[in-house]
Amino acid sequence: MIVRVNTERVKTAAVTVSLAAWLVATAVAQVPEQRFDKLLKKGRLGIPTPNWRFFGPNPGVKDNHLLYRDIVDGKPGEWQDVPITRDRPWYALAWNARNRSPKALFDAVSEVRIRSAAYGAAMDPVVRSPGYGLLSSFVRDHLPHAEGATHSQFLLMFSYLLAPEERQIEPTFVSREFPLEDTGVAKTEFAPAAA
C-alpha cells in the first residue's frame, strides 16, 4: 500500500503548530514573576520571545494631580484641580490623537518631579527646566483666572488608595508665583483627552 503525503498540509500544520507554540511561549514570558524567562531563553529550544514588560514593568499605583491658584491683591486663592484626562472614546484603542496634550502635561509633571527630587530645595534648576516652562505656560494661557489676578502658582500632588474608603494625598512640588500676561479668562480653551 502506497501512502501519499500531502506536503501542503504538512507545511501548514508545521507552521500552525510553530506559531501556536511561539504564542504560548510569548504569553508565558509575560508572567510577572519571571520564573519562566530562563527556561524559555536557555532551555533546549531557546525560544526568542518578545518582552512587553519593558513598557510597563511597574504599574502605576498613584494618581497625578495638577492644581493651580491665582494671586489677587497679594493674597492666594483656593487651589483648583485641573482635569487633565477624560474618558476615552471607543475608537481610542486604534487611534487616539487627542492623547498628545495630556501626554505632554504628564511628561512635564514627571520632569518637574524628578528635577525637584534631584535638586532638593534648589528651585533654579527646576524653574529653568522645559517641563516647568510648559506647566507654567499651560496654567497661564489655557486656564481661567480670577478677576484681578496678577500672578498664579501650580502644585503637583500624588494620591493613592490606602484602603477602599481612604485616599492618601502627598504634595510633591509647589511652583514659584509667576506673572500672568492677561488677567481674566484664558485665550484658548484646553480640551483634555484620555491619557
mmCIF file of C-alpha atoms in Angstrom:
data_model
loop_
_atom_site.group_PDB
_atom_site.id
_atom_site.type_symbol
_atom_site.label_atom_id
_atom_site.label_comp_id
_atom_site.label_asym_id
_atom_site.label_seq_id
_atom_site.Cartn_x
_atom_site.Cartn_y
_atom_site.Cartn_z
ATOM 1 C CA MET A 1 0.000 0.000 0.000
ATOM 2 C CA ILE A 2 1.280 3.391 -1.004
ATOM 3 C CA VAL A 3 0.625 6.310 1.313
ATOM 4 C CA ARG A 4 0.698 9.718 -0.295
ATOM 5 C CA VAL A 5 1.590 12.628 1.910
ATOM 6 C CA ASN A 6 0.057 15.949 1.117
ATOM 7 C CA THR A 7 3.090 18.214 1.546
ATOM 8 C CA GLU A 8 0.981 21.372 1.636
ATOM 9 C CA ARG A 9 -0.964 20.058 4.629
ATOM 10 C CA VAL A 10 2.259 19.084 6.409
ATOM 11 C CA LYS A 11 3.737 22.537 5.816
ATOM 12 C CA THR A 12 0.535 24.239 7.001
ATOM 13 C CA ALA A 13 0.387 22.075 10.113
ATOM 14 C CA ALA A 14 4.078 22.690 10.913
ATOM 15 C CA VAL A 15 3.701 26.463 10.582
ATOM 16 C CA THR A 16 0.460 26.462 12.596
ATOM 17 C CA VAL A 17 1.975 24.395 15.423
ATOM 18 C CA SER A 18 5.140 26.523 15.450
ATOM 19 C CA LEU A 19 3.200 29.797 15.635
ATOM 20 C CA ALA A 20 0.869 28.416 18.308
ATOM 21 C CA ALA A 21 3.868 27.265 20.388
ATOM 22 C CA TRP A 22 5.513 30.672 19.981
ATOM 23 C CA LEU A 23 2.267 32.426 21.023
ATOM 24 C CA VAL A 24 2.037 30.260 24.160
ATOM 25 C CA ALA A 25 5.735 30.862 24.949
ATOM 26 C CA THR A 26 5.247 34.628 24.495
ATOM 27 C CA ALA A 27 2.252 34.590 26.846
ATOM 28 C CA VAL A 28 4.226 32.601 29.437
ATOM 29 C CA ALA A 29 7.143 35.058 29.107
ATOM 30 C CA GLN A 30 4.851 37.913 30.217
ATOM 31 C CA VAL A 31 4.113 36.370 33.629
ATOM 32 C CA PRO A 32 5.173 38.976 36.227
ATOM 33 C CA GLU A 33 7.215 36.549 38.356
ATOM 34 C CA GLN A 34 9.708 36.000 35.502
ATOM 35 C CA ARG A 35 10.321 32.423 36.622
ATOM 36 C CA PHE A 36 9.906 31.088 33.078
ATOM 37 C CA ASP A 37 12.377 33.512 31.486
ATOM 38 C CA LYS A 38 15.435 31.298 31.992
ATOM 39 C CA LEU A 39 13.569 28.221 30.852
ATOM 40 C CA LEU A 40 12.488 29.886 27.609
ATOM 41 C CA LYS A 41 15.781 31.569 26.754
ATOM 42 C CA LYS A 42 18.277 28.961 27.974
ATOM 43 C CA GLY A 43 16.252 25.805 27.519
ATOM 44 C CA ARG A 44 16.834 23.235 24.826
ATOM 45 C CA LEU A 45 14.892 25.242 22.278
ATOM 46 C CA GLY A 46 15.986 28.750 23.312
ATOM 47 C CA ILE A 47 12.721 30.277 22.117
ATOM 48 C CA PRO A 48 13.155 34.003 21.370
ATOM 49 C CA THR A 49 10.122 35.752 22.849
ATOM 50 C CA PRO A 50 9.280 39.454 22.954
ATOM 51 C CA ASN A 51 9.059 41.010 26.400
ATOM 52 C CA TRP A 52 6.345 43.653 26.655
ATOM 53 C CA ARG A 53 7.030 44.133 30.345
ATOM 54 C CA PHE A 54 9.594 46.702 29.184
ATOM 55 C CA PHE A 55 6.800 49.219 28.582
ATOM 56 C CA GLY A 56 5.210 48.837 31.996
ATOM 57 C CA PRO A 57 7.479 46.927 34.363
ATOM 58 C CA ASN A 58 5.959 48.584 37.438
ATOM 59 C CA PRO A 59 2.319 49.549 37.062
ATOM 60 C CA GLY A 60 1.315 52.982 38.318
ATOM 61 C CA VAL A 61 -0.418 52.941 41.675
ATOM 62 C CA LYS A 62 -0.518 56.707 42.252
ATOM 63 C CA ASP A 63 -2.716 59.300 40.558
ATOM 64 C CA ASN A 64 -1.103 62.537 39.402
ATOM 65 C CA HIS A 65 -2.799 65.829 40.195
ATOM 66 C CA LEU A 66 -2.065 69.297 38.862
ATOM 67 C CA LEU A 67 -3.610 72.146 40.850
ATOM 68 C CA TYR A 68 -3.300 75.893 40.465
ATOM 69 C CA ARG A 69 -4.324 79.039 42.290
ATOM 70 C CA ASP A 70 -4.396 82.713 41.434
ATOM 71 C CA ILE A 71 -2.924 85.556 43.456
ATOM 72 C CA VAL A 72 -5.254 88.559 43.730
ATOM 73 C CA ASP A 73 -4.040 91.690 45.582
ATOM 74 C CA GLY A 74 -1.162 89.681 47.041
ATOM 75 C CA LYS A 75 -3.490 87.055 48.549
ATOM 76 C CA PRO A 76 -3.520 83.464 47.258
ATOM 77 C CA GLY A 77 -6.873 81.957 46.323
ATOM 78 C CA GLU A 78 -8.146 78.390 46.657
ATOM 79 C CA TRP A 79 -6.371 75.547 44.868
ATOM 80 C CA GLN A 80 -8.280 74.271 41.835
ATOM 81 C CA ASP A 81 -7.763 70.803 40.393
ATOM 82 C CA VAL A 82 -7.008 70.754 36.663
ATOM 83 C CA PRO A 83 -8.768 67.895 34.810
ATOM 84 C CA ILE A 84 -6.005 66.589 32.583
ATOM 85 C CA THR A 85 -7.756 63.485 31.285
ATOM 86 C CA ARG A 86 -11.264 62.365 30.430
ATOM 87 C CA ASP A 87 -12.828 59.098 29.331
ATOM 88 C CA ARG A 88 -11.543 57.636 26.102
ATOM 89 C CA PRO A 89 -13.805 57.252 23.079
ATOM 90 C CA TRP A 90 -14.392 53.707 21.819
ATOM 91 C CA TYR A 91 -12.009 54.151 18.867
ATOM 92 C CA ALA A 92 -9.077 55.249 21.084
ATOM 93 C CA LEU A 93 -7.767 51.684 21.101
ATOM 94 C CA ALA A 94 -6.673 52.155 17.480
ATOM 95 C CA TRP A 95 -6.463 55.954 17.100
ATOM 96 C CA ASN A 96 -6.117 58.429 19.945
ATOM 97 C CA ALA A 97 -4.559 61.566 18.527
ATOM 98 C CA ARG A 98 -6.140 63.672 21.298
ATOM 99 C CA ASN A 99 -3.756 61.975 23.736
ATOM 100 C CA ARG A 100 -0.860 64.269 22.805
ATOM 101 C CA SER A 101 -1.723 67.218 25.044
ATOM 102 C CA PRO A 102 -2.319 65.142 28.196
ATOM 103 C CA LYS A 103 0.835 63.118 27.454
ATOM 104 C CA ALA A 104 2.853 66.339 27.195
ATOM 105 C CA LEU A 105 1.433 67.514 30.536
ATOM 106 C CA PHE A 106 2.146 64.135 32.136
ATOM 107 C CA ASP A 107 5.747 64.210 30.874
ATOM 108 C CA ALA A 108 6.191 67.800 32.107
ATOM 109 C CA VAL A 109 4.852 66.843 35.554
ATOM 110 C CA SER A 110 7.256 63.873 35.652
ATOM 111 C CA GLU A 111 10.225 66.028 34.654
ATOM 112 C CA VAL A 112 9.470 68.657 37.310
ATOM 113 C CA ARG A 113 9.097 65.945 39.967
ATOM 114 C CA ILE A 114 12.373 64.265 39.006
ATOM 115 C CA ARG A 115 14.273 67.554 38.978
ATOM 116 C CA SER A 116 12.802 68.729 42.260
ATOM 117 C CA ALA A 117 13.763 65.410 43.881
ATOM 118 C CA ALA A 118 17.273 65.620 42.421
ATOM 119 C CA TYR A 119 17.963 69.243 43.411
ATOM 120 C CA GLY A 120 16.093 69.318 46.729
ATOM 121 C CA ALA A 121 15.453 72.868 47.911
ATOM 122 C CA ALA A 122 17.265 74.470 44.946
ATOM 123 C CA MET A 123 14.491 75.917 42.770
ATOM 124 C CA ASP A 124 16.546 77.467 39.944
ATOM 125 C CA PRO A 125 17.379 74.182 38.111
ATOM 126 C CA VAL A 126 13.709 73.203 38.288
ATOM 127 C CA VAL A 127 12.422 76.619 37.151
ATOM 128 C CA ARG A 128 14.780 76.566 34.152
ATOM 129 C CA SER A 129 13.565 73.143 33.007
ATOM 130 C CA PRO A 130 11.336 72.755 29.912
ATOM 131 C CA GLY A 131 8.719 70.900 31.977
ATOM 132 C CA TYR A 132 8.347 73.791 34.407
ATOM 133 C CA GLY A 133 8.047 76.219 31.494
ATOM 134 C CA LEU A 134 5.372 74.095 29.839
ATOM 135 C CA LEU A 135 3.330 73.791 33.049
ATOM 136 C CA SER A 136 3.516 77.492 33.866
ATOM 137 C CA SER A 137 2.601 78.400 30.264
ATOM 138 C CA PHE A 138 -0.296 75.955 30.351
ATOM 139 C CA VAL A 139 -1.629 77.414 33.610
ATOM 140 C CA ARG A 140 -1.133 80.988 32.378
ATOM 141 C CA ASP A 141 -2.526 80.613 28.856
ATOM 142 C CA HIS A 142 -5.100 77.789 28.941
ATOM 143 C CA LEU A 143 -6.910 78.008 32.268
ATOM 144 C CA PRO A 144 -9.462 80.546 33.505
ATOM 145 C CA HIS A 145 -8.190 83.031 36.076
ATOM 146 C CA ALA A 146 -9.857 85.020 38.838
ATOM 147 C CA GLU A 147 -10.875 88.615 38.224
ATOM 148 C CA GLY A 148 -7.930 90.895 39.005
ATOM 149 C CA ALA A 149 -5.373 88.071 39.286
ATOM 150 C CA THR A 150 -1.823 89.231 38.635
ATOM 151 C CA HIS A 151 0.070 86.041 39.409
ATOM 152 C CA SER A 152 -0.559 82.304 39.532
ATOM 153 C CA GLN A 153 1.070 79.226 41.025
ATOM 154 C CA PHE A 154 0.797 75.460 40.482
ATOM 155 C CA LEU A 155 1.044 72.441 42.783
ATOM 156 C CA LEU A 156 1.858 68.829 41.913
ATOM 157 C CA MET A 157 0.424 66.044 44.072
ATOM 158 C CA PHE A 158 0.147 62.280 44.221
ATOM 159 C CA SER A 159 -2.865 60.467 45.599
ATOM 160 C CA TYR A 160 -3.291 56.761 46.180
ATOM 161 C CA LEU A 161 -5.614 54.392 47.979
ATOM 162 C CA LEU A 162 -4.619 53.056 51.373
ATOM 163 C CA ALA A 163 -7.957 51.317 51.865
ATOM 164 C CA PRO A 164 -11.195 51.218 49.839
ATOM 165 C CA GLU A 165 -12.522 54.341 51.570
ATOM 166 C CA GLU A 166 -9.210 56.062 52.424
ATOM 167 C CA ARG A 167 -7.085 58.070 49.989
ATOM 168 C CA GLN A 168 -3.607 59.335 50.888
ATOM 169 C CA ILE A 169 -2.595 62.718 49.414
ATOM 170 C CA GLU A 170 1.070 63.592 49.012
ATOM 171 C CA PRO A 171 2.129 67.092 47.809
ATOM 172 C CA THR A 172 5.371 66.830 45.824
ATOM 173 C CA PHE A 173 6.135 70.279 44.370
ATOM 174 C CA VAL A 174 4.900 73.874 44.650
ATOM 175 C CA SER A 175 5.968 76.357 41.979
ATOM 176 C CA ARG A 176 7.007 79.941 42.441
ATOM 177 C CA GLU A 177 4.398 82.587 41.796
ATOM 178 C CA PHE A 178 4.626 83.624 38.150
ATOM 179 C CA PRO A 179 3.030 86.664 36.497
ATOM 180 C CA LEU A 180 0.001 86.370 34.260
ATOM 181 C CA GLU A 181 0.243 88.202 30.953
ATOM 182 C CA ASP A 182 -3.531 88.591 30.756
ATOM 183 C CA THR A 183 -5.946 88.791 33.638
ATOM 184 C CA GLY A 184 -9.378 87.292 33.243
ATOM 185 C CA VAL A 185 -10.332 84.332 31.085
ATOM 186 C CA ALA A 186 -7.638 82.478 29.185
ATOM 187 C CA LYS A 187 -7.070 82.955 25.457
ATOM 188 C CA THR A 188 -7.929 79.436 24.344
ATOM 189 C CA GLU A 189 -9.822 76.544 25.834
ATOM 190 C CA PHE A 190 -7.930 73.341 26.581
ATOM 191 C CA ALA A 191 -9.760 70.106 25.771
ATOM 192 C CA PRO A 192 -8.213 67.277 27.796
ATOM 193 C CA ALA A 193 -8.182 63.789 26.366
ATOM 194 C CA ALA A 194 -7.532 60.359 27.812
ATOM 195 C CA ALA A 195 -4.047 59.531 28.941
#
